Coordinates of C-alpha atoms in Angstrom, one line a residue:
X1 CA 211.9 55.1 61.1
X2 CA 208.4 56.3 61.8
X3 CA 205.0 55.3 60.5
X4 CA 201.8 57.1 61.3
X5 CA 199.3 54.5 62.4
X6 CA 197.1 53.2 65.2
X7 CA 198.3 50.3 67.3
X8 CA 199.8 47.1 65.9
X9 CA 197.5 44.8 67.9
X10 CA 195.7 42.0 66.2
X11 CA 192.1 42.6 65.0
X12 CA 189.1 40.5 66.0
X13 CA 189.1 38.9 62.5
X14 CA 192.4 37.2 63.2
X15 CA 191.0 35.6 66.3
X16 CA 188.0 34.4 64.2
X17 CA 190.1 33.0 61.4
X18 CA 192.8 31.5 63.6
X19 CA 190.7 30.1 66.7
X20 CA 204.0 17.6 48.1
X21 CA 203.5 14.3 48.1
X22 CA 201.3 13.8 45.1
X23 CA 200.4 11.2 42.5
X24 CA 199.3 13.4 39.7
X25 CA 197.5 12.8 36.4
X26 CA 196.0 14.5 33.4
X27 CA 196.7 18.2 32.9
X28 CA 198.5 18.7 36.1
X29 CA 202.3 18.8 36.4
X30 CA 204.5 19.0 39.5
X31 CA 206.8 22.0 39.6
X32 CA 208.8 21.7 42.9
X33 CA 206.0 21.8 45.5
X34 CA 203.6 23.9 43.4
X35 CA 200.6 22.4 41.5
X36 CA 200.1 23.9 38.1
X37 CA 197.1 23.5 35.8
X38 CA 198.4 24.4 32.4
X39 CA 195.0 24.4 30.7
X40 CA 193.1 26.7 33.0
X41 CA 196.1 28.6 34.3
X42 CA 196.0 28.3 38.1
X43 CA 198.6 27.5 40.7
X44 CA 198.4 26.0 44.2
X45 CA 201.2 25.9 46.7
X46 CA 199.3 23.7 49.1
X47 CA 200.8 22.1 52.3
X48 CA 202.8 19.0 51.9
X49 CA 201.2 15.6 52.1
X50 CA 197.9 15.9 50.2
X51 CA 197.2 12.8 48.1
X52 CA 194.8 12.4 45.2
X53 CA 191.8 10.4 46.0
X54 CA 189.6 10.8 42.9
X55 CA 189.7 12.3 39.4
X56 CA 186.7 12.8 37.2
X57 CA 185.3 14.7 34.2
X58 CA 188.4 14.5 32.0
X59 CA 190.6 16.2 34.5
X60 CA 188.2 19.0 35.5
X61 CA 187.4 17.5 38.9
X62 CA 189.7 16.3 41.6
X63 CA 189.4 15.3 45.2
X64 CA 192.4 15.2 47.6
X65 CA 192.8 13.9 51.1
X66 CA 195.5 14.3 53.7
X67 CA 196.6 11.0 55.4
X68 CA 197.7 12.8 58.6
X69 CA 195.3 15.7 58.9
X70 CA 191.5 15.3 58.6
X71 CA 191.1 17.7 55.7
X72 CA 189.8 17.2 52.1
X73 CA 190.4 19.5 49.1
X74 CA 188.0 19.5 46.1
X75 CA 188.9 21.1 42.8
X76 CA 186.4 21.6 40.1
X77 CA 186.2 23.5 36.8
X78 CA 182.8 24.9 35.7
X79 CA 182.8 25.6 32.0
X80 CA 179.2 26.0 31.2
X81 CA 178.2 29.0 29.1
X82 CA 175.2 29.9 31.2
X83 CA 177.4 31.2 34.1
X84 CA 178.0 35.0 33.9
X85 CA 180.0 35.4 37.1
X86 CA 181.7 33.6 40.0
X87 CA 178.7 34.3 42.4
X88 CA 176.4 32.3 40.1
X89 CA 178.9 29.4 40.0
X90 CA 179.2 29.5 43.8
X91 CA 175.5 29.4 44.3
X92 CA 175.2 26.5 41.9
X93 CA 177.9 24.6 43.7
X94 CA 176.3 25.2 47.1
X95 CA 172.9 24.2 45.9
X96 CA 174.2 20.7 45.3
X97 CA 175.3 20.5 49.0
X98 CA 173.3 20.4 52.2
X99 CA 174.6 23.8 53.3
X100 CA 173.9 25.8 56.4
X101 CA 174.8 29.4 55.9
X102 CA 173.7 33.0 55.9
X103 CA 174.3 35.7 53.3
X104 CA 177.1 37.2 55.5
X105 CA 179.2 34.1 54.9
X106 CA 179.4 34.6 51.2
X107 CA 181.3 37.6 49.9
X108 CA 182.5 39.1 46.6
X109 CA 186.1 40.4 46.2
X110 CA 188.2 41.7 43.3
X111 CA 191.4 39.6 43.5
X112 CA 194.1 38.9 40.9
X113 CA 192.3 41.4 38.7
X114 CA 189.1 39.3 38.5
X115 CA 185.7 39.2 40.3
X116 CA 185.8 36.3 42.8
X117 CA 183.5 34.8 45.5
X118 CA 184.5 33.4 48.9
X119 CA 182.2 31.4 51.1
X120 CA 182.5 29.9 54.6
X121 CA 179.8 27.5 55.7
X122 CA 178.8 24.2 57.3
X123 CA 177.6 21.3 55.1
X124 CA 176.1 17.9 55.8
X125 CA 177.5 14.8 54.1
X126 CA 177.8 11.7 56.3
X127 CA 178.2 14.2 59.1
X128 CA 178.7 18.0 59.6
X129 CA 181.7 19.5 57.9
X130 CA 183.2 22.9 58.3
X131 CA 184.1 24.4 54.9
X132 CA 185.9 27.3 53.1
X133 CA 185.2 27.6 49.3
X134 CA 186.3 30.1 46.6
X135 CA 185.2 30.6 43.0
X136 CA 187.6 32.4 40.6
X137 CA 187.2 33.1 36.9
X138 CA 189.9 31.4 34.8
X139 CA 191.6 32.9 31.7
X140 CA 189.8 30.3 29.6
X141 CA 186.4 31.8 28.4
X142 CA 183.3 30.8 30.5
X143 CA 185.5 28.8 32.9
X144 CA 185.5 29.1 36.6
X145 CA 187.7 27.4 39.2
X146 CA 185.9 26.2 42.3
X147 CA 188.0 25.2 45.4
X148 CA 186.5 23.7 48.5
X149 CA 188.4 22.6 51.6
X150 CA 186.6 21.0 54.4
X151 CA 187.0 19.1 57.7
X152 CA 184.7 17.4 60.2
X153 CA 183.1 20.1 62.2
X154 CA 184.3 18.7 65.5
X155 CA 187.9 19.1 64.1
X156 CA 187.5 22.8 63.2
X157 CA 189.6 24.2 65.9
X158 CA 192.5 22.0 65.0
X159 CA 192.4 22.3 61.2
X160 CA 191.0 25.7 60.3
X161 CA 194.5 27.3 59.9
X162 CA 195.4 24.4 57.6
X163 CA 192.3 24.9 55.5
X164 CA 192.8 28.7 55.2
X165 CA 196.5 28.1 54.3
X166 CA 195.5 25.6 51.6
X167 CA 192.9 27.9 49.9
X168 CA 195.1 31.0 50.4
X169 CA 198.0 29.5 48.5
X170 CA 196.1 29.9 45.2
X171 CA 197.2 32.3 42.5
X172 CA 196.1 32.8 38.9
X173 CA 199.2 32.8 36.7
X174 CA 202.8 33.7 37.4
X175 CA 201.9 37.4 37.3
X176 CA 200.2 37.1 40.6
X177 CA 202.7 34.7 42.3
X178 CA 203.8 37.2 44.9
X179 CA 200.5 38.8 45.9
X180 CA 198.4 38.3 49.0
X181 CA 196.1 35.2 48.9
X182 CA 192.3 35.4 48.4
X183 CA 191.2 34.9 52.0
X184 CA 193.7 37.2 53.5
X185 CA 192.9 39.8 50.9
X186 CA 189.2 39.6 51.8
X187 CA 189.9 39.8 55.5
X188 CA 192.4 42.7 55.3
X189 CA 191.2 45.2 52.8
X190 CA 193.3 48.3 52.6
X191 CA 191.2 51.5 52.7
X192 CA 193.9 54.1 52.9
X193 CA 197.7 54.6 52.7
X194 CA 199.9 54.9 55.8
X195 CA 203.0 57.1 55.4
X196 CA 206.4 56.2 56.5
X197 CA 210.0 57.5 56.3
X198 CA 213.3 55.7 56.4
X199 CA 216.9 56.9 56.5
X200 CA 220.2 55.3 55.6
X201 CA 223.6 56.7 55.0
X202 CA 222.4 60.2 55.4
X203 CA 219.7 59.8 52.8
X204 CA 216.0 59.9 53.6
X205 CA 213.0 58.6 51.6
X206 CA 209.3 58.4 52.0
X207 CA 207.1 55.5 51.3
X208 CA 203.5 54.2 51.9
X209 CA 201.9 50.9 52.9
X210 CA 198.2 50.0 53.2
X211 CA 196.5 50.5 56.5
X212 CA 195.7 46.8 56.8
X213 CA 199.1 45.5 55.6
X214 CA 200.6 45.2 59.0
X215 CA 197.7 43.1 60.4
X216 CA 197.4 41.1 57.2
X217 CA 201.1 40.3 57.0
X218 CA 201.3 39.4 60.7
X219 CA 198.2 37.2 60.2
X220 CA 199.8 35.2 57.5
X221 CA 203.1 34.8 59.4
X222 CA 201.2 33.4 62.4
X223 CA 198.9 31.3 60.2
X224 CA 201.8 29.7 58.3
X225 CA 203.7 29.0 61.5
X226 CA 200.7 27.1 62.9
X227 CA 200.7 25.0 59.8
X228 CA 204.5 24.5 60.0
X229 CA 204.1 23.2 63.5
X230 CA 202.0 20.3 62.3
X231 CA 205.0 19.0 60.4
X232 CA 207.4 18.9 63.3
X233 CA 207.9 15.2 63.1
X234 CA 206.7 14.7 59.5
X235 CA 209.0 13.3 56.8
X236 CA 208.2 16.4 54.7
X237 CA 209.3 18.7 57.5
X238 CA 212.0 20.4 55.4
X239 CA 209.6 20.9 52.5
X240 CA 207.1 22.4 54.9
X241 CA 209.7 24.8 56.2
X242 CA 210.5 25.9 52.7
X243 CA 206.8 26.5 52.0
X244 CA 206.5 28.5 55.3
X245 CA 208.9 31.0 53.9
X246 CA 207.4 31.0 50.4
X247 CA 204.0 31.8 51.7
X248 CA 205.2 34.7 53.8
X249 CA 207.3 36.1 50.9
X250 CA 204.2 35.7 48.7
X251 CA 202.1 37.8 51.1
X252 CA 204.9 40.4 51.7
X253 CA 206.2 41.2 48.3
X254 CA 203.3 43.3 47.0
X255 CA 202.7 44.9 50.4
X256 CA 206.3 46.2 50.3
X257 CA 206.2 47.3 46.6
X258 CA 206.1 51.0 47.4
X259 CA 208.9 50.6 50.0
X260 CA 211.0 48.6 47.6
X261 CA 210.5 51.1 44.8
X262 CA 211.4 54.1 47.1
X263 CA 214.5 52.3 48.3
X264 CA 215.6 51.5 44.8
X265 CA 215.1 55.0 43.5
X266 CA 217.0 56.4 46.4
X267 CA 220.0 54.1 46.5
X268 CA 220.5 52.5 43.1
X269 CA 221.9 55.8 41.7
X270 CA 224.4 55.8 44.5
X271 CA 225.3 52.2 43.7
X272 CA 226.1 53.3 40.1
X273 CA 228.5 55.9 41.5
X274 CA 230.0 53.5 44.0
X275 CA 230.8 50.8 41.4
X276 CA 230.1 51.7 37.8
X277 CA 231.4 48.3 36.6
X278 CA 229.1 46.3 38.9
X279 CA 226.3 48.5 40.3
X280 CA 224.2 45.5 41.3
X281 CA 226.7 44.3 43.9
X282 CA 227.0 47.8 45.2
X283 CA 223.3 48.1 45.5
X284 CA 223.2 44.6 47.2
X285 CA 225.7 45.9 49.7
X286 CA 223.5 49.0 50.5
X287 CA 220.6 46.6 51.1
X288 CA 222.8 44.4 53.3
X289 CA 224.0 47.5 55.2
X290 CA 220.3 48.5 55.7
X291 CA 219.3 45.2 57.4
X292 CA 222.5 45.5 59.5
X293 CA 221.0 48.7 61.0
X294 CA 217.8 46.9 62.2
X295 CA 217.3 46.0 65.8
X296 CA 218.3 42.4 66.4
X297 CA 215.9 40.5 68.6
X298 CA 215.0 36.8 68.8
X299 CA 211.7 35.6 70.2
X300 CA 212.3 32.8 72.6
X301 CA 208.7 31.9 73.1
X302 CA 207.9 28.2 72.6
X303 CA 204.4 28.7 71.2
X304 CA 205.0 31.4 68.6
X305 CA 207.3 31.9 65.7
X306 CA 210.5 34.0 66.1
X307 CA 210.0 35.2 62.5
X308 CA 209.3 38.9 62.5
X309 CA 206.9 39.7 59.6
X310 CA 208.1 42.1 56.9
X311 CA 205.7 44.9 57.7
X312 CA 206.5 44.7 61.4
X313 CA 210.1 45.5 60.5
X314 CA 209.0 48.8 59.1
X315 CA 207.4 49.5 62.4
X316 CA 210.7 49.0 64.2
X317 CA 209.9 45.5 65.7
X318 CA 213.1 43.6 66.5
X319 CA 214.0 40.8 64.0
X320 CA 216.2 37.8 63.5
X321 CA 218.4 36.4 60.7
X322 CA 215.6 34.8 58.6
X323 CA 213.4 37.9 58.7
X324 CA 216.4 40.0 57.6
X325 CA 217.3 37.6 54.8
X326 CA 213.8 37.7 53.4
X327 CA 213.8 41.5 53.4
X328 CA 217.1 41.4 51.5
X329 CA 215.6 39.0 48.9
X330 CA 212.5 41.2 48.5
X331 CA 214.5 44.4 48.0
X332 CA 216.9 42.7 45.5
X333 CA 214.4 40.7 43.6
X334 CA 212.3 43.9 43.2
X335 CA 215.4 45.5 41.6
X336 CA 215.7 42.6 39.2
X337 CA 218.8 41.2 41.1
X338 CA 218.5 37.4 41.4
X339 CA 218.6 36.5 45.1
X340 CA 217.7 33.5 47.3
X341 CA 217.4 32.7 51.0
X342 CA 219.5 30.1 52.6
X343 CA 218.5 28.3 55.9
X344 CA 220.4 25.8 58.0
X345 CA 218.9 23.6 60.7
X346 CA 222.4 22.5 61.6
X347 CA 223.6 26.1 62.1
X348 CA 220.3 27.5 63.4
X349 CA 220.9 30.3 61.0
X350 CA 219.7 32.0 57.8
X351 CA 221.4 34.1 55.2
X352 CA 220.7 35.7 51.9
X353 CA 222.4 34.9 48.6
X354 CA 222.9 37.1 45.5
X355 CA 223.8 35.9 42.0
X356 CA 226.7 38.0 41.1
X357 CA 230.2 37.5 39.7
X358 CA 231.9 39.6 42.4
X359 CA 234.6 37.7 44.4
X360 CA 233.7 35.9 47.6
X361 CA 232.4 32.6 49.0
X362 CA 229.5 31.3 47.1
X363 CA 226.7 28.8 47.3
X364 CA 225.9 26.6 44.2
X365 CA 222.2 26.0 43.5
X366 CA 222.2 22.3 42.4
X367 CA 219.2 22.5 40.2
X368 CA 220.7 24.9 37.7
X369 CA 224.4 25.5 38.7
X370 CA 223.9 29.2 39.6
X371 CA 226.2 30.5 42.2
X372 CA 225.2 33.0 45.0
X373 CA 227.4 35.1 47.2
X374 CA 226.6 34.5 50.9
X375 CA 225.1 37.5 52.6
X376 CA 225.5 37.5 56.4
X377 CA 222.6 39.7 57.8
X378 CA 223.6 39.8 61.5
X379 CA 227.2 41.0 61.3
X380 CA 228.5 44.1 59.6
X381 CA 230.3 42.3 56.7
X382 CA 230.3 42.5 52.9
X383 CA 228.9 39.9 50.5
X384 CA 230.9 36.7 50.2
X385 CA 232.3 36.9 53.7
X386 CA 231.4 33.7 55.5
X387 CA 232.6 32.5 58.9
X388 CA 234.5 29.2 58.8
X389 CA 232.0 27.5 61.1
X390 CA 229.2 28.2 58.5
X391 CA 231.2 27.1 55.4
X392 CA 229.8 23.6 54.8
X393 CA 227.7 24.1 51.8
X394 CA 225.8 20.8 52.3
X395 CA 224.3 22.3 55.5
X396 CA 222.4 25.0 53.7
X397 CA 219.0 24.7 52.2
X398 CA 218.0 27.1 49.4
X399 CA 214.6 28.9 49.3
X400 CA 214.0 30.2 45.8
X401 CA 211.2 32.8 45.5
X402 CA 211.3 34.0 41.9

């Protein structure tokens, strides 16, 4: 596979940016680890451990703190009719704080199909605090969501990744669940398309990705790994691991949309010919065959993730079982074929799972009783073939993306 591009080295902005245990009230409900506001229609898949400290204004204002990490998260809804756009709301919010900033630190961006504002500044409360804030229009008329995440300035180097991850986990309705976050979208704006070509089973197809997709996707992978490392000895370590994969999938899915579409258009017709009675499982096998062709490589570094980002795979970067399993899930879920990722600390392994009635060994998702054929991504086998030493279902943890 070839892609026309410059190098895949990190940009300066990465260096700049990278130097759910909740008691919930009012309009919020807890859906797995994702916070949902049903009234104003926003979602937050924030890191585990945040706790509510304060709630005011009939559920329109919340303050959270983290007992293990010196970070606070403020959530406020502005619903006054005098506001015409998110920039006005941001300026109003900042005017109430002792803020040190320049115009370059506040930017406008179109994100989730709405005009939003992002600001990065220092403010004085009892002491200096380093802060990221965003303002996003809600679907409710004349209503704006304002998020502000901050840390003591002298803790900036330790907590900045955590802050960015928190803010970046926002999305405005289920429609935008699997799209890049607001900060990464601002930092990595695509300006042109990059062409690529892929070949499998004698068939070739062309696709495009954005010119900033590689850097943006790698940034999120590294960012979320830095957050995950904070939970190494935490009681919510497993939940943090699940969120790590969810955040990477969220960032990757839309970036791979053109690739997924081209793959589907090229190979699903063949799947119909291969198995007219069950073309979905035939297509799933083509997807599994594709990841089997990828270069296997596991990063043994102690200070970096061994997870290869999805866009790096398109550039031929070697990859491991969990990267391959996520790629399978993206390609199948794009085709409307229900799939999940399975991870196992006990086995130090990951697999994909596909919901299909074809014969083979299956994993049962406890929350709804659905069964998924195991998909081994590192050996050339078919769906439902599982080595005996991996067969204990209790040792597998499901990651549900859609």
